[in-house]
């Protein structure tokens, strides 16, 4: 995050002093404008390109990690631990940037449906030297794993998805950056912004940030996980806690900001669940690739873009929409021929390995 681009710190000096960043985010990420053509209808569309947010790994995770890993480093952490599914974007991003900052990484990973993407993610962890721990089973089994791995190396725990009040601060910063980019076209503001809602931190931070900027844009938080991980009540709790914590640091920060936010929760696009594509995912990927020249994936971004496409058909002619692309666009580290028995990974990750050894072009 280059000097001079910390919009929140520029407004609230005490917050800037209290919450350092690790300078992982490449800001500002581009904002592009497009004419989206759908069945002879033209939709004015903005795309916020957070796929380009980091040098090692892009997407929304980097903005959260900027604050979370800075706090860990300040507290003298030697190892970062986090959680996710085996193909988790968050877990990989955390491991890559922890190493960049000189810290080891332990990722507690649960199973998910097998895809080529999962194998590529495991290969990237292997190249990075991440410690991967199969996380599942009974509650007592999970507690034993946590006790064994978290009582060493001055370990700092980052929550799943990086979603905490501190992680959400990175997304408030992102929303203020977005508002600054729109400043020259206040008469052309988008009316609705679509973003995937997985663990609530990104949607919560963007909603707070847009409210802080005084923009009336409606956040459409498209749920892509179970309601246990992303819900209306949970998102508002996170928003209120974030605002309360920032108000505690700087009394000028509005404590009631969550109540001023404009957020709509969309539950109709999760499909068969997390990591499983919804009915409109394939079409959304094709439209984004063909008309916007961006790549989406079926777990998060295709579902959010499918919600946008579903609404675009009934959008008023003068209405403008916006899409926040949270999918990494950076190439992953490749391992060449990568075999489980050589990797040190948990044995029950074998289900994610192809039957034939994968070459460097797979």
CSV table of C-alpha atoms in Angstrom, one decimal:
chain,number,residue,atom,x,y,z
A,1,UNK,CA,0.0,0.0,0.0
A,2,UNK,CA,2.0,3.0,-1.2
A,3,UNK,CA,2.4,6.0,1.1
A,4,UNK,CA,-0.3,8.6,0.7
A,5,UNK,CA,-3.1,6.1,-0.3
A,6,UNK,CA,-4.3,5.4,3.3
A,7,UNK,CA,-7.7,7.2,3.0
A,8,UNK,CA,-8.8,6.1,6.5
A,9,UNK,CA,-5.7,7.3,8.1
A,10,UNK,CA,-5.9,10.6,6.2
A,11,UNK,CA,-9.4,11.2,7.8
A,12,UNK,CA,-8.6,9.8,11.3
A,13,UNK,CA,-5.0,10.3,12.3
A,14,UNK,CA,-5.4,8.3,15.5
A,15,UNK,CA,-6.5,5.2,13.5
A,16,UNK,CA,-3.5,5.6,11.2
A,17,UNK,CA,-1.2,5.6,14.2
A,18,UNK,CA,-2.8,2.7,15.9
A,19,UNK,CA,-3.3,0.4,12.9
A,20,UNK,CA,-0.2,0.0,10.8
A,21,UNK,CA,-0.2,-1.9,7.5
A,22,UNK,CA,2.2,-4.4,6.1
A,23,UNK,CA,2.2,-2.6,2.7
A,24,UNK,CA,1.1,-5.7,0.8
A,25,UNK,CA,-1.7,-4.2,-1.3
A,26,UNK,CA,-0.9,-2.6,-4.6
A,27,UNK,CA,-3.2,0.4,-4.6
A,28,UNK,CA,-5.2,1.8,-6.1
A,29,UNK,CA,-6.5,-1.3,-8.0
A,30,UNK,CA,-8.0,-0.3,-11.4
A,31,UNK,CA,-11.6,0.7,-11.9
A,32,UNK,CA,-12.9,0.1,-15.5
A,33,UNK,CA,-16.1,1.0,-17.1
A,34,UNK,CA,-17.9,-1.2,-19.7
A,35,UNK,CA,-21.0,-1.5,-21.8
A,36,UNK,CA,-22.4,-4.9,-20.9
A,37,UNK,CA,-24.6,-6.2,-23.7
A,38,UNK,CA,-27.4,-8.6,-22.7
A,39,UNK,CA,-30.1,-9.6,-25.1
A,40,UNK,CA,-29.9,-6.3,-27.0
A,41,UNK,CA,-29.9,-4.4,-23.7
A,42,UNK,CA,-26.9,-2.2,-22.8
A,43,UNK,CA,-25.9,-2.0,-19.1
A,44,UNK,CA,-23.4,0.6,-17.9
A,45,UNK,CA,-21.0,-1.4,-15.7
A,46,UNK,CA,-18.1,-0.6,-13.4
A,47,UNK,CA,-15.6,-3.3,-12.5
A,48,UNK,CA,-13.3,-2.9,-9.5
A,49,UNK,CA,-10.2,-5.0,-10.3
A,50,UNK,CA,-9.1,-6.3,-6.9
A,51,UNK,CA,-7.8,-9.4,-8.7
A,52,UNK,CA,-4.7,-7.2,-9.1
A,53,UNK,CA,-4.4,-6.2,-5.5
A,54,UNK,CA,-1.2,-8.0,-4.7
A,55,UNK,CA,2.1,-9.0,-6.2
A,56,UNK,CA,2.2,-12.5,-4.9
A,57,UNK,CA,-1.6,-13.1,-4.8
A,58,UNK,CA,-4.5,-10.8,-5.6
A,59,UNK,CA,-8.1,-10.6,-4.5
A,60,UNK,CA,-9.9,-9.2,-1.5
A,61,UNK,CA,-7.8,-11.3,1.0
A,62,UNK,CA,-4.8,-9.1,0.6
A,63,UNK,CA,-6.5,-6.0,1.9
A,64,UNK,CA,-7.4,-7.8,5.1
A,65,UNK,CA,-4.0,-9.3,5.5
A,66,UNK,CA,-2.4,-5.9,5.2
A,67,UNK,CA,-3.8,-5.1,8.6
A,68,UNK,CA,-3.8,-8.6,10.2
A,69,UNK,CA,-0.3,-9.5,9.4
A,70,UNK,CA,1.0,-6.0,10.4
A,71,UNK,CA,-0.6,-6.6,13.8
A,72,UNK,CA,1.0,-10.1,14.0
A,73,UNK,CA,4.4,-8.7,13.2
A,74,UNK,CA,4.0,-5.9,15.7
A,75,UNK,CA,3.2,-8.5,18.4
A,76,UNK,CA,6.4,-10.5,17.6
A,77,UNK,CA,4.7,-13.5,15.9
A,78,UNK,CA,7.0,-16.1,14.2
A,79,UNK,CA,4.2,-18.2,12.8
A,80,UNK,CA,0.7,-17.5,11.3
A,81,UNK,CA,-2.1,-20.0,11.6
A,82,UNK,CA,-5.3,-19.9,9.8
A,83,UNK,CA,-8.3,-22.0,8.6
A,84,UNK,CA,-10.1,-22.9,5.4
A,85,UNK,CA,-11.1,-25.6,3.0
A,86,UNK,CA,-8.3,-27.4,1.2
A,87,UNK,CA,-8.5,-25.1,-1.9
A,88,UNK,CA,-9.0,-21.9,0.2
A,89,UNK,CA,-7.8,-18.7,-1.5
A,90,UNK,CA,-7.5,-17.1,1.9
A,91,UNK,CA,-5.3,-19.9,3.4
A,92,UNK,CA,-3.0,-19.7,0.4
A,93,UNK,CA,-2.8,-15.9,0.4
A,94,UNK,CA,-2.1,-15.9,4.1
A,95,UNK,CA,0.7,-18.5,3.7
A,96,UNK,CA,2.3,-16.7,0.8
A,97,UNK,CA,2.3,-13.3,2.5
A,98,UNK,CA,3.4,-14.6,5.9
A,99,UNK,CA,6.5,-16.0,4.2
A,100,UNK,CA,7.1,-12.7,2.5
A,101,UNK,CA,7.1,-11.1,5.9
A,102,UNK,CA,9.5,-13.7,7.4
A,103,UNK,CA,6.9,-15.8,9.3
A,104,UNK,CA,6.0,-19.5,8.9
A,105,UNK,CA,2.5,-20.5,8.1
A,106,UNK,CA,0.3,-23.4,9.4
A,107,UNK,CA,-3.1,-23.9,7.6
A,108,UNK,CA,-5.8,-26.0,9.1
A,109,UNK,CA,-7.7,-27.3,6.1
A,110,UNK,CA,-11.0,-29.2,5.7
A,111,UNK,CA,-12.1,-31.3,2.8
A,112,UNK,CA,-14.0,-30.0,-0.2
A,113,UNK,CA,-15.1,-31.4,-3.6
A,114,UNK,CA,-12.0,-32.2,-5.7
A,115,UNK,CA,-11.2,-29.9,-8.7
A,116,UNK,CA,-8.0,-29.1,-10.7
A,117,UNK,CA,-7.9,-25.8,-8.7
A,118,UNK,CA,-7.5,-27.6,-5.4
A,119,UNK,CA,-4.5,-29.5,-6.8
A,120,UNK,CA,-2.9,-26.3,-8.0
A,121,UNK,CA,-3.4,-24.7,-4.6
A,122,UNK,CA,-1.8,-27.6,-2.9
A,123,UNK,CA,1.2,-27.4,-5.3
A,124,UNK,CA,1.5,-23.7,-4.5
A,125,UNK,CA,1.5,-24.5,-0.7
A,126,UNK,CA,4.2,-27.1,-1.4
A,127,UNK,CA,6.4,-24.6,-3.2
A,128,UNK,CA,5.8,-22.1,-0.5
A,129,UNK,CA,6.7,-24.5,2.4
A,130,UNK,CA,3.3,-24.1,4.1
A,131,UNK,CA,2.6,-26.5,6.9
A,132,UNK,CA,-0.8,-28.1,6.1
A,133,UNK,CA,-2.9,-29.8,8.7
A,134,UNK,CA,-6.0,-31.9,8.0
A,135,UNK,CA,-8.6,-30.3,10.2
A,136,UNK,CA,-11.8,-32.3,10.8
A,137,UNK,CA,-13.2,-35.1,12.9
A,138,UNK,CA,-14.7,-34.7,16.4
A,139,UNK,CA,-14.5,-31.6,18.5
A,140,UNK,CA,-12.0,-33.3,20.8
A,141,UNK,CA,-9.8,-34.2,17.8
A,142,UNK,CA,-9.9,-30.7,16.5
A,143,UNK,CA,-9.0,-29.3,20.0
A,144,UNK,CA,-6.0,-31.6,20.3
A,145,UNK,CA,-4.8,-30.5,16.9
A,146,UNK,CA,-5.1,-26.8,17.9
A,147,UNK,CA,-3.3,-27.4,21.2
A,148,UNK,CA,-0.5,-29.2,19.5
A,149,UNK,CA,0.1,-26.6,16.8
A,150,UNK,CA,-0.7,-23.3,18.4
A,151,UNK,CA,1.5,-23.6,21.5
A,152,UNK,CA,4.7,-23.0,19.6
A,153,UNK,CA,6.7,-20.4,17.7
A,154,UNK,CA,4.8,-17.4,19.0
A,155,UNK,CA,1.9,-18.3,16.8
A,156,UNK,CA,-0.7,-15.7,15.7
A,157,UNK,CA,-4.1,-16.9,14.6
A,158,UNK,CA,-5.8,-15.3,11.6
A,159,UNK,CA,-9.5,-16.2,11.4
A,160,UNK,CA,-11.1,-18.0,8.5
A,161,UNK,CA,-11.3,-15.6,5.5
A,162,UNK,CA,-9.4,-13.0,7.5
A,163,UNK,CA,-12.8,-11.8,8.7
A,164,UNK,CA,-12.6,-9.9,11.9
A,165,UNK,CA,-13.0,-6.2,12.8
A,166,UNK,CA,-9.4,-5.6,11.9
A,167,UNK,CA,-9.6,-7.4,8.6
A,168,UNK,CA,-12.8,-5.4,7.8
A,169,UNK,CA,-10.8,-2.2,8.2
A,170,UNK,CA,-8.9,-3.2,5.1
A,171,UNK,CA,-12.2,-3.3,3.2
A,172,UNK,CA,-13.3,0.1,4.6
A,173,UNK,CA,-10.0,1.4,3.1
A,174,UNK,CA,-10.9,-0.3,-0.2
A,175,UNK,CA,-14.3,1.4,-0.3
A,176,UNK,CA,-12.8,4.8,0.3
A,177,UNK,CA,-10.4,4.1,-2.5
A,178,UNK,CA,-13.3,3.2,-4.8
A,179,UNK,CA,-15.1,6.4,-3.7
A,180,UNK,CA,-12.1,8.5,-4.6
A,181,UNK,CA,-11.9,6.9,-8.1
A,182,UNK,CA,-15.6,7.8,-8.6
A,183,UNK,CA,-15.1,11.4,-7.5
A,184,UNK,CA,-14.8,12.7,-11.0
A,185,UNK,CA,-18.1,11.1,-12.1
A,186,UNK,CA,-20.4,11.8,-9.3
A,187,UNK,CA,-23.3,12.2,-11.8
A,188,UNK,CA,-22.5,8.7,-13.1
A,189,UNK,CA,-22.4,6.8,-9.8
A,190,UNK,CA,-23.4,3.1,-9.8
A,191,UNK,CA,-26.6,2.4,-8.0
A,192,UNK,CA,-25.7,-1.2,-7.0
A,193,UNK,CA,-22.4,-2.9,-6.2
A,194,UNK,CA,-22.2,-6.8,-6.2
A,195,UNK,CA,-19.6,-8.7,-4.2
A,196,UNK,CA,-19.3,-12.3,-3.0
A,197,UNK,CA,-20.2,-12.8,0.7
A,198,UNK,CA,-18.2,-15.7,2.1
A,199,UNK,CA,-17.1,-14.9,5.6
A,200,UNK,CA,-18.7,-11.4,5.8
A,201,UNK,CA,-15.5,-9.3,6.2
A,202,UNK,CA,-15.4,-7.9,2.7
A,203,UNK,CA,-19.1,-7.1,2.4
A,204,UNK,CA,-19.1,-5.6,5.9
A,205,UNK,CA,-16.1,-3.4,5.3
A,206,UNK,CA,-17.3,-2.2,1.9
A,207,UNK,CA,-20.7,-1.3,3.3
A,208,UNK,CA,-19.1,0.7,6.2
A,209,UNK,CA,-16.7,2.4,3.8
A,210,UNK,CA,-19.3,3.5,1.3
A,211,UNK,CA,-21.5,4.8,4.2
A,212,UNK,CA,-18.4,6.7,5.5
A,213,UNK,CA,-17.9,8.2,2.1
A,214,UNK,CA,-21.5,9.3,1.9
A,215,UNK,CA,-22.3,7.3,-1.2
A,216,UNK,CA,-25.8,5.9,-1.6
A,217,UNK,CA,-24.6,2.8,-3.5
A,218,UNK,CA,-26.4,-0.4,-2.5
A,219,UNK,CA,-24.1,-3.3,-1.6
A,220,UNK,CA,-25.5,-6.6,-2.8
A,221,UNK,CA,-23.7,-9.2,-0.6
A,222,UNK,CA,-24.1,-12.4,-2.5
A,223,UNK,CA,-23.9,-15.3,-0.1
A,224,UNK,CA,-21.6,-18.2,-1.3
A,225,UNK,CA,-21.3,-20.2,1.9
A,226,UNK,CA,-23.7,-21.7,4.4
A,227,UNK,CA,-25.7,-19.3,6.6
A,228,UNK,CA,-23.4,-20.5,9.5
A,229,UNK,CA,-20.6,-18.4,7.9
A,230,UNK,CA,-22.5,-15.6,6.2
A,231,UNK,CA,-25.7,-14.2,7.5
A,232,UNK,CA,-27.5,-10.9,7.8
A,233,UNK,CA,-27.2,-10.8,11.6
A,234,UNK,CA,-23.6,-11.9,11.5
A,235,UNK,CA,-22.7,-9.2,9.0
A,236,UNK,CA,-24.3,-6.5,11.0
A,237,UNK,CA,-22.6,-7.7,14.2
A,238,UNK,CA,-19.3,-7.5,12.5
A,239,UNK,CA,-20.1,-4.1,11.1
A,240,UNK,CA,-21.1,-2.7,14.5
A,241,UNK,CA,-18.1,-4.2,16.2
A,242,UNK,CA,-15.8,-2.7,13.6
A,243,UNK,CA,-17.3,0.7,13.9
A,244,UNK,CA,-17.2,0.5,17.7
A,245,UNK,CA,-13.5,-0.5,17.7
A,246,UNK,CA,-12.6,2.3,15.3
A,247,UNK,CA,-14.6,4.8,17.4
A,248,UNK,CA,-12.7,3.6,20.5
A,249,UNK,CA,-9.4,4.4,18.7
A,250,UNK,CA,-10.6,7.8,17.3
A,251,UNK,CA,-13.7,9.3,18.8
A,252,UNK,CA,-14.4,11.1,15.5
A,253,UNK,CA,-15.2,7.9,13.8
A,254,UNK,CA,-19.0,7.5,13.7
A,255,UNK,CA,-20.0,4.6,16.0
A,256,UNK,CA,-23.4,4.3,14.4
A,257,UNK,CA,-22.0,3.8,10.9
A,258,UNK,CA,-23.5,0.3,10.5
A,259,UNK,CA,-27.0,1.8,10.8
A,260,UNK,CA,-26.2,4.2,8.0
A,261,UNK,CA,-25.1,1.5,5.6
A,262,UNK,CA,-27.0,0.4,2.5
A,263,UNK,CA,-26.6,-3.4,2.2
A,264,UNK,CA,-28.8,-6.1,0.7
A,265,UNK,CA,-28.3,-9.7,1.4
A,266,UNK,CA,-28.7,-12.1,-1.5
A,267,UNK,CA,-29.2,-15.8,-0.6
A,268,UNK,CA,-30.5,-17.1,-3.9
A,269,UNK,CA,-27.2,-17.9,-5.7
A,270,UNK,CA,-25.3,-20.2,-3.4
A,271,UNK,CA,-26.5,-23.3,-5.4
A,272,UNK,CA,-25.7,-26.6,-3.8
A,273,UNK,CA,-23.3,-24.9,-1.3
A,274,UNK,CA,-19.7,-23.7,-0.9
A,275,UNK,CA,-17.3,-24.7,-3.6
A,276,UNK,CA,-20.1,-26.1,-5.7
A,277,UNK,CA,-21.2,-24.1,-8.8
A,278,UNK,CA,-24.7,-22.6,-9.0
A,279,UNK,CA,-26.9,-22.8,-12.0
A,280,UNK,CA,-25.8,-19.5,-13.4
A,281,UNK,CA,-22.1,-19.8,-12.7
A,282,UNK,CA,-21.0,-21.1,-16.1
A,283,UNK,CA,-22.9,-18.4,-18.0
A,284,UNK,CA,-21.4,-15.7,-15.7
A,285,UNK,CA,-17.9,-17.0,-16.3
A,286,UNK,CA,-18.4,-16.9,-20.1
A,287,UNK,CA,-19.9,-13.4,-20.1
A,288,UNK,CA,-17.2,-12.0,-17.9
A,289,UNK,CA,-14.5,-13.6,-20.0
A,290,UNK,CA,-16.0,-12.5,-23.3
A,291,UNK,CA,-17.2,-9.0,-22.5
A,292,UNK,CA,-15.0,-7.9,-19.6
A,293,UNK,CA,-11.8,-9.9,-20.2
A,294,UNK,CA,-11.7,-11.1,-16.6
A,295,UNK,CA,-11.6,-14.6,-15.2
A,296,UNK,CA,-14.0,-15.7,-12.5
A,297,UNK,CA,-14.3,-19.0,-10.5
A,298,UNK,CA,-17.3,-21.0,-9.4
A,299,UNK,CA,-16.9,-20.7,-5.6
A,300,UNK,CA,-17.2,-17.0,-5.1
A,301,UNK,CA,-17.0,-14.5,-8.0
A,302,UNK,CA,-19.2,-16.4,-10.6
A,303,UNK,CA,-22.0,-16.5,-8.1
A,304,UNK,CA,-21.8,-12.8,-7.4
A,305,UNK,CA,-21.7,-12.0,-11.1
A,306,UNK,CA,-24.6,-14.3,-11.7
A,307,UNK,CA,-26.6,-12.2,-9.3
A,308,UNK,CA,-25.7,-9.1,-11.2
A,309,UNK,CA,-26.7,-10.7,-14.5
A,310,UNK,CA,-30.0,-11.8,-13.1
A,311,UNK,CA,-30.8,-8.2,-12.0
A,312,UNK,CA,-29.4,-6.6,-15.1
A,313,UNK,CA,-32.3,-7.8,-17.2
A,314,UNK,CA,-34.8,-5.8,-15.1
A,315,UNK,CA,-32.5,-2.8,-14.4
A,316,UNK,CA,-33.7,0.6,-15.6
A,317,UNK,CA,-32.1,1.9,-18.7
A,318,UNK,CA,-30.3,4.7,-16.9
A,319,UNK,CA,-29.1,2.5,-14.0
A,320,UNK,CA,-25.4,1.7,-13.5
A,321,UNK,CA,-24.1,-1.4,-11.8
A,322,UNK,CA,-20.7,-2.3,-10.3
A,323,UNK,CA,-18.9,-5.6,-9.7
A,324,UNK,CA,-16.1,-6.1,-7.2
A,325,UNK,CA,-13.8,-8.8,-8.6
A,326,UNK,CA,-12.2,-10.6,-5.6
A,327,UNK,CA,-10.6,-13.5,-7.6
A,328,UNK,CA,-6.8,-13.6,-7.7
A,329,UNK,CA,-5.3,-13.0,-11.2
A,330,UNK,CA,-1.7,-13.7,-10.3
A,331,UNK,CA,-0.1,-17.0,-11.5
A,332,UNK,CA,0.3,-19.5,-8.7
A,333,UNK,CA,3.8,-21.0,-7.9
A,334,UNK,CA,4.1,-24.3,-9.8
A,335,UNK,CA,5.7,-27.5,-8.4
A,336,UNK,CA,6.3,-29.5,-11.6
A,337,UNK,CA,5.9,-33.2,-11.0
A,338,UNK,CA,4.3,-33.2,-7.6
A,339,UNK,CA,3.6,-36.4,-5.7
A,340,UNK,CA,1.9,-36.8,-2.3
A,341,UNK,CA,4.5,-39.1,-0.9
A,342,UNK,CA,7.2,-36.5,-1.6
A,343,UNK,CA,5.3,-33.6,-0.3
A,344,UNK,CA,4.9,-34.1,3.4
A,345,UNK,CA,1.1,-33.3,3.1
A,346,UNK,CA,-1.5,-35.2,5.0
A,347,UNK,CA,-2.1,-38.6,3.5
A,348,UNK,CA,-5.9,-38.1,3.1
A,349,UNK,CA,-5.2,-35.3,0.7
A,350,UNK,CA,-4.5,-38.0,-1.9
A,351,UNK,CA,-8.0,-37.6,-3.2
A,352,UNK,CA,-7.0,-34.2,-4.7
A,353,UNK,CA,-4.1,-35.6,-6.7
A,354,UNK,CA,-4.6,-36.7,-10.4
A,355,UNK,CA,-4.1,-40.4,-11.2
A,356,UNK,CA,-1.2,-39.4,-13.5
A,357,UNK,CA,1.6,-37.2,-12.2
A,358,UNK,CA,0.9,-33.6,-13.1
A,359,UNK,CA,3.5,-31.8,-15.2
A,360,UNK,CA,4.4,-28.2,-15.1
A,361,UNK,CA,1.8,-27.4,-17.8
A,362,UNK,CA,-1.1,-29.0,-16.0
